[in-house]
Amino acid sequence: MSDENTKPAANVAPLRKAVSCPICKRPSAREHYPFCSNRCRDVDLNRWLSGSYAIPVADDERKADEDEI
Ligand SMILES: [Zn+2]
C-alpha cells in the first residue's frame, strides 16, 4: 500500500497551471494571478464592490442589440 508514497510525483500537474483570466479569458499573468492584467483585476474588484456582475464595459455597447442572456 506504500506504492504511492515511493513513486515520484510524475502524475502531478506542474506548478505553473494554465489559468485563464476570468474576465477576458486570456492566459493569466503571474503578477496578476488569476487575472491577465491589473485592469482585469480591477474590473473584477469593481464588480464585487458594486454588488452586481453587470458593470458597463466598453464591449457591452456593441452587444446591446443582441439578445444574449
Ligand atoms: Zn484579462
PDB file of C-alpha atoms in Angstrom, residues 6-68:
ATOM      1  CA  THR A   6       7.568   5.786  -3.054  1.00  0.00           C
ATOM      2  CA  LYS A   7       6.677   6.908  -6.533  1.00  0.00           C
ATOM      3  CA  PRO A   8       7.908  10.265  -7.772  1.00  0.00           C
ATOM      4  CA  ALA A   9       5.196  12.775  -8.413  1.00  0.00           C
ATOM      5  CA  ALA A  10       5.193  12.240 -12.136  1.00  0.00           C
ATOM      6  CA  ASN A  11       1.478  12.436 -12.473  1.00  0.00           C
ATOM      7  CA  VAL A  12       1.090  15.671 -10.603  1.00  0.00           C
ATOM      8  CA  ALA A  13       0.340  18.767 -12.620  1.00  0.00           C
ATOM      9  CA  PRO A  14       3.148  21.274 -12.834  1.00  0.00           C
ATOM     10  CA  LEU A  15       3.055  24.284 -10.573  1.00  0.00           C
ATOM     11  CA  ARG A  16       2.514  26.613 -13.449  1.00  0.00           C
ATOM     12  CA  LYS A  17      -1.067  25.881 -14.280  1.00  0.00           C
ATOM     13  CA  ALA A  18      -2.571  27.405 -17.353  1.00  0.00           C
ATOM     14  CA  VAL A  19      -5.220  29.573 -15.843  1.00  0.00           C
ATOM     15  CA  SER A  20      -7.235  31.874 -17.999  1.00  0.00           C
ATOM     16  CA  CYS A  21      -8.308  35.271 -16.883  1.00  0.00           C
ATOM     17  CA  PRO A  22     -11.886  35.093 -15.563  1.00  0.00           C
ATOM     18  CA  ILE A  23     -12.579  38.452 -17.140  1.00  0.00           C
ATOM     19  CA  CYS A  24     -11.315  38.196 -20.688  1.00  0.00           C
ATOM     20  CA  LYS A  25     -10.284  34.527 -20.839  1.00  0.00           C
ATOM     21  CA  ARG A  26      -6.742  35.333 -21.820  1.00  0.00           C
ATOM     22  CA  PRO A  27      -3.861  33.494 -20.229  1.00  0.00           C
ATOM     23  CA  SER A  28      -3.303  34.941 -16.822  1.00  0.00           C
ATOM     24  CA  ALA A  29      -0.117  36.643 -15.833  1.00  0.00           C
ATOM     25  CA  ARG A  30       1.816  35.561 -12.806  1.00  0.00           C
ATOM     26  CA  GLU A  31       1.938  39.046 -11.345  1.00  0.00           C
ATOM     27  CA  HIS A  32      -1.793  39.480 -11.641  1.00  0.00           C
ATOM     28  CA  TYR A  33      -2.923  35.950 -10.952  1.00  0.00           C
ATOM     29  CA  PRO A  34      -5.510  34.825 -11.622  1.00  0.00           C
ATOM     30  CA  PHE A  35      -6.041  37.719 -13.949  1.00  0.00           C
ATOM     31  CA  CYS A  36      -4.110  38.696 -17.051  1.00  0.00           C
ATOM     32  CA  SER A  37      -3.542  42.286 -16.077  1.00  0.00           C
ATOM     33  CA  ASN A  38      -4.145  44.921 -13.493  1.00  0.00           C
ATOM     34  CA  ARG A  39      -7.072  46.144 -15.493  1.00  0.00           C
ATOM     35  CA  CYS A  40      -8.943  42.874 -15.371  1.00  0.00           C
ATOM     36  CA  ARG A  41      -8.264  42.574 -11.687  1.00  0.00           C
ATOM     37  CA  ASP A  42      -9.735  45.998 -11.280  1.00  0.00           C
ATOM     38  CA  VAL A  43     -12.776  45.089 -13.308  1.00  0.00           C
ATOM     39  CA  ASP A  44     -13.411  42.076 -11.154  1.00  0.00           C
ATOM     40  CA  LEU A  45     -12.959  44.055  -7.998  1.00  0.00           C
ATOM     41  CA  ASN A  46     -15.361  46.708  -9.174  1.00  0.00           C
ATOM     42  CA  ARG A  47     -17.923  44.087  -9.960  1.00  0.00           C
ATOM     43  CA  TRP A  48     -17.851  42.807  -6.457  1.00  0.00           C
ATOM     44  CA  LEU A  49     -17.823  46.255  -4.949  1.00  0.00           C
ATOM     45  CA  SER A  50     -20.816  47.353  -6.938  1.00  0.00           C
ATOM     46  CA  GLY A  51     -22.656  44.263  -5.820  1.00  0.00           C
ATOM     47  CA  SER A  52     -23.525  43.064  -9.276  1.00  0.00           C
ATOM     48  CA  TYR A  53     -21.837  41.333 -12.137  1.00  0.00           C
ATOM     49  CA  ALA A  54     -23.230  43.699 -14.702  1.00  0.00           C
ATOM     50  CA  ILE A  55     -20.800  46.541 -14.858  1.00  0.00           C
ATOM     51  CA  PRO A  56     -20.798  48.608 -18.029  1.00  0.00           C
ATOM     52  CA  VAL A  57     -17.809  47.791 -20.137  1.00  0.00           C
ATOM     53  CA  ALA A  58     -16.778  49.195 -23.464  1.00  0.00           C
ATOM     54  CA  ASP A  59     -17.564  45.873 -25.098  1.00  0.00           C
ATOM     55  CA  ASP A  60     -21.129  45.897 -23.909  1.00  0.00           C
ATOM     56  CA  GLU A  61     -22.130  48.718 -26.165  1.00  0.00           C
ATOM     57  CA  ARG A  62     -21.831  46.527 -29.196  1.00  0.00           C
ATOM     58  CA  LYS A  63     -23.794  43.716 -27.626  1.00  0.00           C
ATOM     59  CA  ALA A  64     -26.611  45.960 -26.514  1.00  0.00           C
ATOM     60  CA  ASP A  65     -28.677  44.973 -29.506  1.00  0.00           C
ATOM     61  CA  GLU A  66     -28.171  41.270 -29.144  1.00  0.00           C
ATOM     62  CA  ASP A  67     -30.428  39.174 -27.020  1.00  0.00           C
ATOM     63  CA  GLU A  68     -27.751  37.452 -25.068  1.00  0.00           C
TER      64      GLU A  68
END
